[in-house]
Coordinates of C-alpha atoms in Angstrom, one line a residue:
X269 CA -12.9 6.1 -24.0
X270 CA -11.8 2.7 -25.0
X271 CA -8.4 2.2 -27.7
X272 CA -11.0 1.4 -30.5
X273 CA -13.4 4.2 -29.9
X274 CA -10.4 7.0 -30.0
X275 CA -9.4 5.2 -33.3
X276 CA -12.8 5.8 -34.7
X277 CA -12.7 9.2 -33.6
X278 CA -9.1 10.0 -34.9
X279 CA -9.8 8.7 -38.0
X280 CA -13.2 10.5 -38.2
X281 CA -12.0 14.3 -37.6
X282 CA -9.2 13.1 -40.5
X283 CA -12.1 12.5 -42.9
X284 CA -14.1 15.7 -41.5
X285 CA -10.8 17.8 -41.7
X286 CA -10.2 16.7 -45.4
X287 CA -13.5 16.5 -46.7
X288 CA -13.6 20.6 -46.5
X289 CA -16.7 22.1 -47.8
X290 CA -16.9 19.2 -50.3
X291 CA -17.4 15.7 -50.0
X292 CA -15.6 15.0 -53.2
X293 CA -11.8 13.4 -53.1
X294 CA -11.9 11.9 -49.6
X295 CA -9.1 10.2 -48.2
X296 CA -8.7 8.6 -44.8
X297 CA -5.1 7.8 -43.6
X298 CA -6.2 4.9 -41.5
X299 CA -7.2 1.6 -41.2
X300 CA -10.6 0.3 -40.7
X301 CA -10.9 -1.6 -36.6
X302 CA -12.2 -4.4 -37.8
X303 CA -9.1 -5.3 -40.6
X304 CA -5.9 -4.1 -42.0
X305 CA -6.9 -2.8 -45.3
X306 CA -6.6 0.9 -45.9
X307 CA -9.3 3.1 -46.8
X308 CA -9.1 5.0 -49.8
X309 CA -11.9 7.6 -50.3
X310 CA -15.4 6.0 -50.0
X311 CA -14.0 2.2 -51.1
X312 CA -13.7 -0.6 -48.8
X313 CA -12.3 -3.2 -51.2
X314 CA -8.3 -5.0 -50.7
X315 CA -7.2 -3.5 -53.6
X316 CA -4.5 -0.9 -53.8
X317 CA -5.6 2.3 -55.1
X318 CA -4.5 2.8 -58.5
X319 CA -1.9 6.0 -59.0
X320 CA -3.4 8.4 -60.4
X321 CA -2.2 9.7 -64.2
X322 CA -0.9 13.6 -65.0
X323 CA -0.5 15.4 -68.0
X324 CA 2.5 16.5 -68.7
X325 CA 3.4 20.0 -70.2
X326 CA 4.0 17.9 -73.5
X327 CA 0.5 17.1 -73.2
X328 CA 1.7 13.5 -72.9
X329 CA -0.3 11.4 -69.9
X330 CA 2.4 10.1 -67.3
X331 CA 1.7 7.1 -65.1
X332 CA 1.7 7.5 -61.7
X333 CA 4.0 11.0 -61.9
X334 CA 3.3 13.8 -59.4
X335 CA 3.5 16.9 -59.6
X336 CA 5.4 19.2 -57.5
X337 CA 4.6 20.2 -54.2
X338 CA 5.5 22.0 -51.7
X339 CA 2.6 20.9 -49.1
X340 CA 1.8 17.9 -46.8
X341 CA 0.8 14.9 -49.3
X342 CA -0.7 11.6 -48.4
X343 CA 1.0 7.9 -48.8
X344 CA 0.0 7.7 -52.0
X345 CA 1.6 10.9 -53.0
X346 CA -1.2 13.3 -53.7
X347 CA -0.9 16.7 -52.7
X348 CA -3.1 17.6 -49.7
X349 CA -5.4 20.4 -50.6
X350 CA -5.0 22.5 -47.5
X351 CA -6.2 25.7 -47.1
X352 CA -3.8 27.4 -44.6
X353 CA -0.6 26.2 -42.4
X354 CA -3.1 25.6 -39.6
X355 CA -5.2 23.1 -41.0
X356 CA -2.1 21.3 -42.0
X357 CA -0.4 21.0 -39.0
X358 CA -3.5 19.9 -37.7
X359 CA -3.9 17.1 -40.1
X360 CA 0.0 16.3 -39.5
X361 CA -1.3 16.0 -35.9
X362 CA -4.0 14.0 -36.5
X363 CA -2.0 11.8 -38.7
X364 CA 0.5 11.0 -35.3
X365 CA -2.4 10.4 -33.3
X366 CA -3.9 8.3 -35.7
X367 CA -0.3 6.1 -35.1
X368 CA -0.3 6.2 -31.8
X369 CA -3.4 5.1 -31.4
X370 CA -2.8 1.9 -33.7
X371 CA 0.0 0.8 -31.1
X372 CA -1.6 1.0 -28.7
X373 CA -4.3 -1.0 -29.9
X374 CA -1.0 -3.7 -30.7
X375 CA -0.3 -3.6 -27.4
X376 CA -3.5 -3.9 -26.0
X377 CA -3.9 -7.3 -28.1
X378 CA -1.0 -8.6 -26.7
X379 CA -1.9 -7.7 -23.3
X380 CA -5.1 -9.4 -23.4
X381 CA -3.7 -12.9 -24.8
X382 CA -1.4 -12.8 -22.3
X383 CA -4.6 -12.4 -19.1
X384 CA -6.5 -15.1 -21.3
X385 CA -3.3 -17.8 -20.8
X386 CA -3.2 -16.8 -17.4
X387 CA -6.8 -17.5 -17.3
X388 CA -6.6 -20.7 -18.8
X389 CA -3.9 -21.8 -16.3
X390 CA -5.9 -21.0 -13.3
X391 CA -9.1 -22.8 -14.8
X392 CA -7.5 -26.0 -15.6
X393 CA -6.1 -26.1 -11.7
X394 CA -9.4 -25.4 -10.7
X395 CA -10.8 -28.5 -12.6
X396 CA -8.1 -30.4 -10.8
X397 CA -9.5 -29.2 -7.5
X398 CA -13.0 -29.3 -8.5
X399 CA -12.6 -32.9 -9.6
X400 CA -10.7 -34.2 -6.7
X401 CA -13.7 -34.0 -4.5
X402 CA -17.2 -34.4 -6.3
X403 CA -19.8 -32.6 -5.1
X404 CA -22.9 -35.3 -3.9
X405 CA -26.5 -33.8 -3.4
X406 CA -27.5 -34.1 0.0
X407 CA -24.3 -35.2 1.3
X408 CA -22.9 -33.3 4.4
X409 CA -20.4 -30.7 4.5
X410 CA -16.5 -31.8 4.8
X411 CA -15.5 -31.3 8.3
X412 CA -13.1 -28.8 8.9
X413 CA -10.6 -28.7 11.7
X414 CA -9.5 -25.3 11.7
X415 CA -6.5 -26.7 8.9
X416 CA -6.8 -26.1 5.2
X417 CA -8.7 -29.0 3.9
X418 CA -6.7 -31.8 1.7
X419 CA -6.8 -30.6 -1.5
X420 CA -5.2 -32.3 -5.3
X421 CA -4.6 -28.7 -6.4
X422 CA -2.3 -27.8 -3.7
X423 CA 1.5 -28.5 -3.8
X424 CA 2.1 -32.0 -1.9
X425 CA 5.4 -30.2 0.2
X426 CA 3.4 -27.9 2.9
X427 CA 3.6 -24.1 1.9
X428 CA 6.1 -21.5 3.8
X429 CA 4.7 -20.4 6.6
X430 CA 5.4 -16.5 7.3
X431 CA 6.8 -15.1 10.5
X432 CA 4.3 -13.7 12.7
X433 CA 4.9 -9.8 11.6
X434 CA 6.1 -7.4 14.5
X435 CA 4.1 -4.1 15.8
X436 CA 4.9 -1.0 13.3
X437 CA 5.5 -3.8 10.2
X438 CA 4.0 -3.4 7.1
X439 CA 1.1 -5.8 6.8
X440 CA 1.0 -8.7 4.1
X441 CA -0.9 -8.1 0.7
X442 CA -4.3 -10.2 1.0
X443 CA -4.6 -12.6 -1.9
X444 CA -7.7 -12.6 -2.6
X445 CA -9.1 -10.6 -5.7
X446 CA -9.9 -7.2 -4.1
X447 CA -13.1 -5.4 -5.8
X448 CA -13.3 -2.1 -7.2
X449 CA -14.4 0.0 -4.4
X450 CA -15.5 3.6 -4.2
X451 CA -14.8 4.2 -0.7
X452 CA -12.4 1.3 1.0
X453 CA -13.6 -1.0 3.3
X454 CA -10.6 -0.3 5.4
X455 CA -10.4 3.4 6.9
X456 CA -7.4 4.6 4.9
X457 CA -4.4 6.5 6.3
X458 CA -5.4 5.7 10.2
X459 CA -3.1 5.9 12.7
X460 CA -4.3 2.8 14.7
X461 CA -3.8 0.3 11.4
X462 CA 0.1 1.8 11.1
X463 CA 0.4 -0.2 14.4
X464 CA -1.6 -3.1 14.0
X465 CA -0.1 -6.5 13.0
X466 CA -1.9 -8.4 10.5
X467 CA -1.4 -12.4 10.7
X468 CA -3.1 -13.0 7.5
X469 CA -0.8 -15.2 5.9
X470 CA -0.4 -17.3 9.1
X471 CA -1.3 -21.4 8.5
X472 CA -2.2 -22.3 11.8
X473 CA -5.6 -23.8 13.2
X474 CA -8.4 -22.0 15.5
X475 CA -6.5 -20.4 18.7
X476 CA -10.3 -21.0 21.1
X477 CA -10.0 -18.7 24.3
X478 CA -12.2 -17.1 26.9
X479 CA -13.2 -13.3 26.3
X480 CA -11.1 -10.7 27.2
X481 CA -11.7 -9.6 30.8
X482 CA -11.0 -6.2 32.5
X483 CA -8.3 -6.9 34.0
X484 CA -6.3 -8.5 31.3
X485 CA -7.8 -5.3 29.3
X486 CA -6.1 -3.2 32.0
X487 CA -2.8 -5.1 32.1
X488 CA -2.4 -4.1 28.9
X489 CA -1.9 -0.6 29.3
X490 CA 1.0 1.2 31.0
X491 CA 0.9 3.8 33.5
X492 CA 0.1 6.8 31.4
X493 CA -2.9 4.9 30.0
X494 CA -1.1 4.1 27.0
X495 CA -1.4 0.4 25.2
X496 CA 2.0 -1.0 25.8
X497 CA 4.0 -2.1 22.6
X498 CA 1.8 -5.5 21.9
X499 CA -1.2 -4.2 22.9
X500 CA -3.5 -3.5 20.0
X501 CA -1.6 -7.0 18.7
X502 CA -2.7 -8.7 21.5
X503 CA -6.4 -7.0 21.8
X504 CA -6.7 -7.7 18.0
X505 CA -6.0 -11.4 18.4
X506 CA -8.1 -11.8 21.6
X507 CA -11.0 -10.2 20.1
X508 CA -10.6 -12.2 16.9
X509 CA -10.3 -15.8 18.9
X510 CA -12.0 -15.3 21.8
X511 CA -14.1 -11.9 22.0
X512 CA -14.5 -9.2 24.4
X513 CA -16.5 -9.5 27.9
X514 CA -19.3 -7.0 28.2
X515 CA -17.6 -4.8 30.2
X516 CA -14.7 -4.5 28.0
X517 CA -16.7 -3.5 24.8
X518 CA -17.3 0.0 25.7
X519 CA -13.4 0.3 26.3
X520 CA -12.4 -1.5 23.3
X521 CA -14.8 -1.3 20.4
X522 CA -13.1 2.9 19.9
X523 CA -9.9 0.8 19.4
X524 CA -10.9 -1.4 17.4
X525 CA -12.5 0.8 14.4
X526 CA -9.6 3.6 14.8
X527 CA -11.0 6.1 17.1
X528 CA -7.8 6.1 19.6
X529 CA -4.8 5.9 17.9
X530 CA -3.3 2.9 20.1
X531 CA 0.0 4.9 21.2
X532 CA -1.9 7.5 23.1
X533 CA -1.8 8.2 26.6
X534 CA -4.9 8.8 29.0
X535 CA -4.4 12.3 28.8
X536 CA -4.5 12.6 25.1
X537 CA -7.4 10.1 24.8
X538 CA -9.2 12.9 27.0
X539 CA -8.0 15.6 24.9
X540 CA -8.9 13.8 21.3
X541 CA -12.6 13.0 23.0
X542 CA -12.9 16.9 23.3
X543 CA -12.7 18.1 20.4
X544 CA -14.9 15.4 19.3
X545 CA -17.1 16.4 21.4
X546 CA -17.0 19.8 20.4
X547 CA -17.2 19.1 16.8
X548 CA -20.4 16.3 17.6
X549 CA -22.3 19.3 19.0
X550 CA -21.7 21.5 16.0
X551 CA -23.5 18.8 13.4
X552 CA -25.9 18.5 16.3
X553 CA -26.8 22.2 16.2
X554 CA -27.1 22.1 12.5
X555 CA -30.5 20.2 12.3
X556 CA -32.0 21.0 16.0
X557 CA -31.8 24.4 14.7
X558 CA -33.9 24.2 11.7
X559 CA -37.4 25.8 12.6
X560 CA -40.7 24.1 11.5
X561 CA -40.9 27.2 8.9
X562 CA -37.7 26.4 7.6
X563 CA -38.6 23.2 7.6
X564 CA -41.5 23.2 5.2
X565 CA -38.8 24.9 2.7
X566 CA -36.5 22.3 3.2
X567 CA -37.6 19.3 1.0
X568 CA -34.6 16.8 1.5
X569 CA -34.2 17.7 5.5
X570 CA -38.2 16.8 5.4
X571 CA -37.9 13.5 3.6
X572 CA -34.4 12.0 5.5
X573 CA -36.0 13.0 8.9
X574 CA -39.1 10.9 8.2
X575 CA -37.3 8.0 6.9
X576 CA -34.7 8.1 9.8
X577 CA -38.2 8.7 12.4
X578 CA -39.6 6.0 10.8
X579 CA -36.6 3.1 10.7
X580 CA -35.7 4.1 14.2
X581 CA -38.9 3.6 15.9
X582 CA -38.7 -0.6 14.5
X583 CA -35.1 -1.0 14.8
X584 CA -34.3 -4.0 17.9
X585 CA -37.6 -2.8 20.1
X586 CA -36.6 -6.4 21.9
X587 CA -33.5 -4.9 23.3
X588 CA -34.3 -3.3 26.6
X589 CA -32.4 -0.4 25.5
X590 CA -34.8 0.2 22.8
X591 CA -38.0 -0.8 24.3
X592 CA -39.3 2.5 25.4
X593 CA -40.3 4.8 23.0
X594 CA -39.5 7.9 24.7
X595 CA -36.4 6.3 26.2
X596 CA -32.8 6.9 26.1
X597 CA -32.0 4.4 23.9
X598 CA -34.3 5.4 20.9
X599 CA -33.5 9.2 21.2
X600 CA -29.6 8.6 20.9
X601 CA -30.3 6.2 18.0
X602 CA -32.1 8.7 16.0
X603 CA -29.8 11.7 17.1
X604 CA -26.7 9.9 15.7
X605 CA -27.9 8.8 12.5
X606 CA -29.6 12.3 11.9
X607 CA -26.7 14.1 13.3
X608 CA -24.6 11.4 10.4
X609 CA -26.3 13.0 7.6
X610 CA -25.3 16.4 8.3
X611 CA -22.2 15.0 8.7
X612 CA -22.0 13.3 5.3
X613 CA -24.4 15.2 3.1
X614 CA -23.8 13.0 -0.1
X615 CA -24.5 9.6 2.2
X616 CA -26.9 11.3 4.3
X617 CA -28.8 8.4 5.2
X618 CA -30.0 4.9 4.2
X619 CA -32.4 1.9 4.8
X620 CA -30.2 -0.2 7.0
X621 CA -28.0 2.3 8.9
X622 CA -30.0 2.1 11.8
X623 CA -29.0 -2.0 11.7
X624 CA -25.2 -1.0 12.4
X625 CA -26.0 2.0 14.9
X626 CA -28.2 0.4 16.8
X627 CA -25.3 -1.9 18.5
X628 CA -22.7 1.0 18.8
X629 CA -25.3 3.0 20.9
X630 CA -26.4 -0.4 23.0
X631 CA -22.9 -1.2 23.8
X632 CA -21.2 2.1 24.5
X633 CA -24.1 3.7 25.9
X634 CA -23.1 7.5 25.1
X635 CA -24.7 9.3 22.0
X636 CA -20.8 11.1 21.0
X637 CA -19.1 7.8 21.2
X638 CA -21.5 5.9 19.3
X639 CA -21.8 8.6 16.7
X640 CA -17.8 8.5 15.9
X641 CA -17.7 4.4 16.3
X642 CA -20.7 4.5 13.8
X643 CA -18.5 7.6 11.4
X644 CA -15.3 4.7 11.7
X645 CA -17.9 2.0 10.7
X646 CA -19.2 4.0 8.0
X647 CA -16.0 4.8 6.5
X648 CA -15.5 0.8 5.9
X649 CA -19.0 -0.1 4.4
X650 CA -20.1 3.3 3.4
X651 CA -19.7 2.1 -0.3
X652 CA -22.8 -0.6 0.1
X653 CA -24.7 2.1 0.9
X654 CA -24.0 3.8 -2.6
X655 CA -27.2 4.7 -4.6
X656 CA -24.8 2.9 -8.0
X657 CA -24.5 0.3 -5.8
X658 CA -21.2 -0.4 -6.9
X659 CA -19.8 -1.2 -3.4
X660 CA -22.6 -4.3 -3.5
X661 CA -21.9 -5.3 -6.6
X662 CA -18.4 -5.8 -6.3
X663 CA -18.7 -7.8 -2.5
X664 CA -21.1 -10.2 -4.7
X665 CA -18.8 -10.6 -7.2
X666 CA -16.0 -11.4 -4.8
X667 CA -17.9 -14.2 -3.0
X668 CA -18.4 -15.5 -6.3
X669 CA -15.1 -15.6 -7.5
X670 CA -14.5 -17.2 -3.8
X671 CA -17.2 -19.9 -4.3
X672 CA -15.9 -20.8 -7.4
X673 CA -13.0 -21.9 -5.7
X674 CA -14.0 -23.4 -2.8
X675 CA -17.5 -24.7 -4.0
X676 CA -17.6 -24.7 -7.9
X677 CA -20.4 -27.3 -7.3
X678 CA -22.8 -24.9 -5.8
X679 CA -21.7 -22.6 -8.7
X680 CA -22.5 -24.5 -11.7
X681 CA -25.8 -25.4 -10.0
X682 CA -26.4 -21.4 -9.7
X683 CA -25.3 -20.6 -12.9
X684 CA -27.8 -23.4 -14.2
X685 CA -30.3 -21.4 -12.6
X686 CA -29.2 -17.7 -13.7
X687 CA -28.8 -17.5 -9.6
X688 CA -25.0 -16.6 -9.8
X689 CA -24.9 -13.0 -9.3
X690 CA -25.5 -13.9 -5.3
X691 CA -28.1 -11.5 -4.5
X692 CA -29.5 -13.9 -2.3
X693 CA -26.7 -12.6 0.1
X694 CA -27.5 -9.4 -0.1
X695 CA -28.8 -8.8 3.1
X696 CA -25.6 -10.7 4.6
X697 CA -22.9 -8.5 3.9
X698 CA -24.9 -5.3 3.1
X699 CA -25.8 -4.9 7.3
X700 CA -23.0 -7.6 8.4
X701 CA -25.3 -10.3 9.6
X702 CA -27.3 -8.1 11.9
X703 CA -30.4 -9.8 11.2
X704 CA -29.4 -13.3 10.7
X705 CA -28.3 -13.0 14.7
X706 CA -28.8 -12.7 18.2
X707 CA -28.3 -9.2 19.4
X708 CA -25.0 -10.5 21.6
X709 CA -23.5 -12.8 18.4
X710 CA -23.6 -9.8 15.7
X711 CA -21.8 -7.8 18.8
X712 CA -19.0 -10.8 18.9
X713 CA -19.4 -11.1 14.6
X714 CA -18.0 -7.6 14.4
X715 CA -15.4 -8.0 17.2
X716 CA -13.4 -10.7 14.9
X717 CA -14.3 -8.7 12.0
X718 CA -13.0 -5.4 13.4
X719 CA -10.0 -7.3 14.3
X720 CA -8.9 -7.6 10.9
X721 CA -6.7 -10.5 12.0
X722 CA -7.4 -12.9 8.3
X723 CA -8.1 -9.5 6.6
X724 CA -11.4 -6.6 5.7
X725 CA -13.3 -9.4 3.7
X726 CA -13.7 -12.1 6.8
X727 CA -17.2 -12.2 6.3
X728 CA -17.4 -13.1 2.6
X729 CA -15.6 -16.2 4.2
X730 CA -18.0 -16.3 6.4
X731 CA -20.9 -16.1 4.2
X732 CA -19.0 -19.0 2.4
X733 CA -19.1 -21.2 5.3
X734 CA -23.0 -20.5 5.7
X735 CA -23.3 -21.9 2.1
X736 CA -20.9 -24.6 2.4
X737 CA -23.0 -26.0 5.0
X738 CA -26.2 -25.8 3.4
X739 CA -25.3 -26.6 -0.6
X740 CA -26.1 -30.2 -0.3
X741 CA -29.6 -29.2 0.5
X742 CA -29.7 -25.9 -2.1
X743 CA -28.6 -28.8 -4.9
X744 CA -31.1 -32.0 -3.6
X745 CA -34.0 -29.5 -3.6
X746 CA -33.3 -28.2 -6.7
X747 CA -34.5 -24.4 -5.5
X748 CA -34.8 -21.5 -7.8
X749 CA -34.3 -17.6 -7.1
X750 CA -37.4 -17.3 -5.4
X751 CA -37.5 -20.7 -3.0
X752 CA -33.4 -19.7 -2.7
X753 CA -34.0 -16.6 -1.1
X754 CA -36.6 -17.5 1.0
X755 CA -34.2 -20.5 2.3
X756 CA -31.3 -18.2 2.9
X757 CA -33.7 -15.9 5.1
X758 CA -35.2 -18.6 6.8
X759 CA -31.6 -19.3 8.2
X760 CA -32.1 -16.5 10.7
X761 CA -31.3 -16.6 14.5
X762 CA -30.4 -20.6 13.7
X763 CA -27.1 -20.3 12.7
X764 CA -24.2 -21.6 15.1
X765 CA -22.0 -18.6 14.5
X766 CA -19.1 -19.9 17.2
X767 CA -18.3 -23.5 14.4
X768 CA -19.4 -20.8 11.7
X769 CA -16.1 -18.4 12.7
X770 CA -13.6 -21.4 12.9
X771 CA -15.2 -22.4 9.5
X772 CA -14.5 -19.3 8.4
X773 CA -10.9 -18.9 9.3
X774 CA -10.2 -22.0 7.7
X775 CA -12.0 -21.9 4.3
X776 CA -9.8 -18.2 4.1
X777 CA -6.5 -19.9 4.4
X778 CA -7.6 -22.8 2.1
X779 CA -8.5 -20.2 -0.1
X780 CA -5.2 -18.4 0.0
X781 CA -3.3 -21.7 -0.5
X782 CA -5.1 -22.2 -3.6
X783 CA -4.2 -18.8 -4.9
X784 CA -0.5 -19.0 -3.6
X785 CA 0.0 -22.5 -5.2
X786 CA -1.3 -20.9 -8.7
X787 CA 0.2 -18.0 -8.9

């Protein structure tokens, strides 16, 4: 309930409470939302209520004299006809909140100037920005070297760069607006993200290397099996820059999205993997053991089993893995996600799930490892999945608040065409670029964003790059919703995703910049 609507409803159990069994005499003590003026009984007018005249016991009339009571009385002086102490100290009580209520309406008005300055400040420097660098239809893209691009809006002394933090250091807040989530996008309360070091806030260009190989993946660990005090730092920043070799992405992807906690030894990896095991099997048994009799009762088991038979059997049939249709590959694909939705009975299971699944079980080739990778996945982009779609909305919203900053051009031509909400992009960061693709790019996509190394919302900045690179041509053609969408879809498989990342990197610390030299 907002300030104004509690007001309305103070005010009306006032008028209720004094009104009785008649609806003669009322009095309000309150003022009306929309102006100052007090209401006294059914008038409206700025006029002060007139006192009211008595006769005396001389039979003489006396202006404005009251008569003695002994009862709550209004402002005006008038006795309140209450009926018993009850309903008076409930009208004394509405009376307060009635007050309260008005302050905090005060405050609320001040509170809200006070955003709309700050609102006005940050427009005005993004005029500046916007108008240091016009935006030409058909023109190509700025370059970008990695660097934060020249820019009138940002200071002219270069901005403080932040020591790189050490492992066990509280990460950096991310300056970017962060949207209203149901479910994070990071896993909260981890283990593994209490040891990872976060280089958000760190101005320095592309760092290009090879993948990781195994044996730099096994010189990381000690003798015990256990990553040695840089380790997740250094895995994070090699699978961010460079990306893993083949045979290190079964060993690394469980580090990555949390399922190790980096500290722990061989031994205790081996223990943790047991119990998972243990508890995999029992959301297993809970669907293989529903008979076809129970079945036929069971409406929702019914219609999630056919929509998860039905996505499966379509899902990445190109990939060897999933070529066969009584293979290996298909059966652990539809195990894990039906196995998921006994697991999360609210989630259960949606269109797309089998996008994100599909790689975990390709890569780490076992059905209980793919199915907690793909529970740690979920966890950061279960909220998309939301029937309120709230988790969407507020991802769109971002990269528009993001594109206003970096591209206002491409904005004000979308808001000329009632295109700004983004859906567009919907597919993008809904399945994380699984079908815009190659089956072995979306696996080194989610490597750098896994490795949270500029942040959770890397690929909003990398959806940004995507449109920077293609707004010349979005502008010249002039396309609408329709011819939009089907030019964002026809960008599939063609996209050079390795310029694309660097892009990326650097349009998130321009972004950042921006921010830092406003605020």
């Amino acid at each position: 309930m907002t300030v104004g609507s509690a007001y309305v409803s103070l005010s009306l159990q006032c008028v209720q409470l004094r009104r009785g069994d008649t609806d003669s005499n009322i009095w309000v003590n309150a003022e009306c939302v929309s102006c100052s003026s007090p209401v006294h009984g059914a008038s409206r007018d700025d006029t002060p209520a007139q006192p009211k005249k008595s006769v005396g016991a001389d039979g003489h009339q006396n202006d404005g004299a009251k008569s003695p009571t002994t009862g709550p009385t209004t402002p005006t002086g008038d006795r309140l006809p209450c009926k018993e102490d009850e309903t008076q100290w409930r009208w004394r009580a509405l009376q307060g909140g009635v007050s309260v209520v008005r302050n905090l309406r005060k405050g609320w008005a001040h509170a809200c100037n006070a955003t709309l300055d700050v609102a006005a400040a940050a427009a005005e420097l993004l005029d500046k920005s916007s108008t240091s660098a016009p935006y030409v239809p058909g023109g190509a893209a700025e370059p970008l070297d990695g660097r934060p691009a020249p820019d009138d809006s940002l200071p002219a002394e270069p901005l403080p760069l932040l020591p790189p933090p050490r492992c066990g250091s509280p990460p950096s807040p991310l300056l970017i607006p962060r949207p209203n989530r149901g479910d994070s996008f990071a896993s909260a309360g981890s283990d593994w993200e209490d040891c990872a070091v976060l280089v958000e806030h760190e101005h320095e260009p592309w760092q290009t290397r090879s993948p990781v190989s195994l044996a730099e993946w096994n010189a990381w660990f000690d003798a015990e099996g256990r990553l040695q005090a840089q380790g997740m730092d250094c895995l994070r920043r090699a699978a961010y820059y460079g990306g893993l070799s083949p045979q290190v992405r079964r060993l690394a992807w469980p580090y990555l999205l949390g399922c190790f906690p980096p500290t722990c030894s061989a031994q205790e990896r081996a223990a943790l993997r047991a119990a998972k095991v243990v508890e995999y099997q029992g959301y297993r048994r809970q669907w293989t053991s529903v008979t076809a009799e129970q079945a036929q009762r069971f409406g929702k088991f019914r219609e999630r089993k056919h929509r998860i038979d039905k996505d499966v059997i379509r899902t990445d049939r190109g990939q060897a893995v999933f070529a066969s249709e009584e293979g290996e590959g298909l059966r652990m694909l539809h195990d894990v996600l039906l196995s998921y939705a006994f697991y999360n009975f609210d989630l259960s299971y949606c269109q797309g799930m089998s996008d994100l699944a599909s790689p975990l079980v390709a890569v780490l080739q076992d059905e209980i490892d793919a199915f907690w990778c793909f529970q740690r996945l979920m966890e950061q982009v279960g909220s998309n999945f939301h029937k309120d779609q709230n988790g969407m909305h507020a991802q769109l919203q971002s990269l528009h608040r993001i594109c206003k900053v970096l591209e206002p051009g491409l904005v004000l031509f979308l808001e000329e065409r009632d295109c700004a909400h983004f859906y567009f992009c919907f597919r993008w960061l809904l399945i994380l670029f699984k079908r815009e693709l190659p089956f072995v790019e979306v696996q080194r996509v989610w490597e750098a964003l896994w490795a949270r190394v500029r942040g959770p919302d890397l690929h909003l900045f990398l959806a940004m790059a995507i449109l920077r690179r293609h707004a010349p041509a979005i502008i010249q053609q002039k396309l609408g919703f329709d011819e939009l969408l089907k030019y964002i879809n026809d960008l599939a498989l063609t996209l050079d995703i390795a310029a694309l990342l660097v892009e990326a990197d650097a349009l998130y610390q321009r972004y950042n910049a921006v921010l830092a030299a406003a605020s």
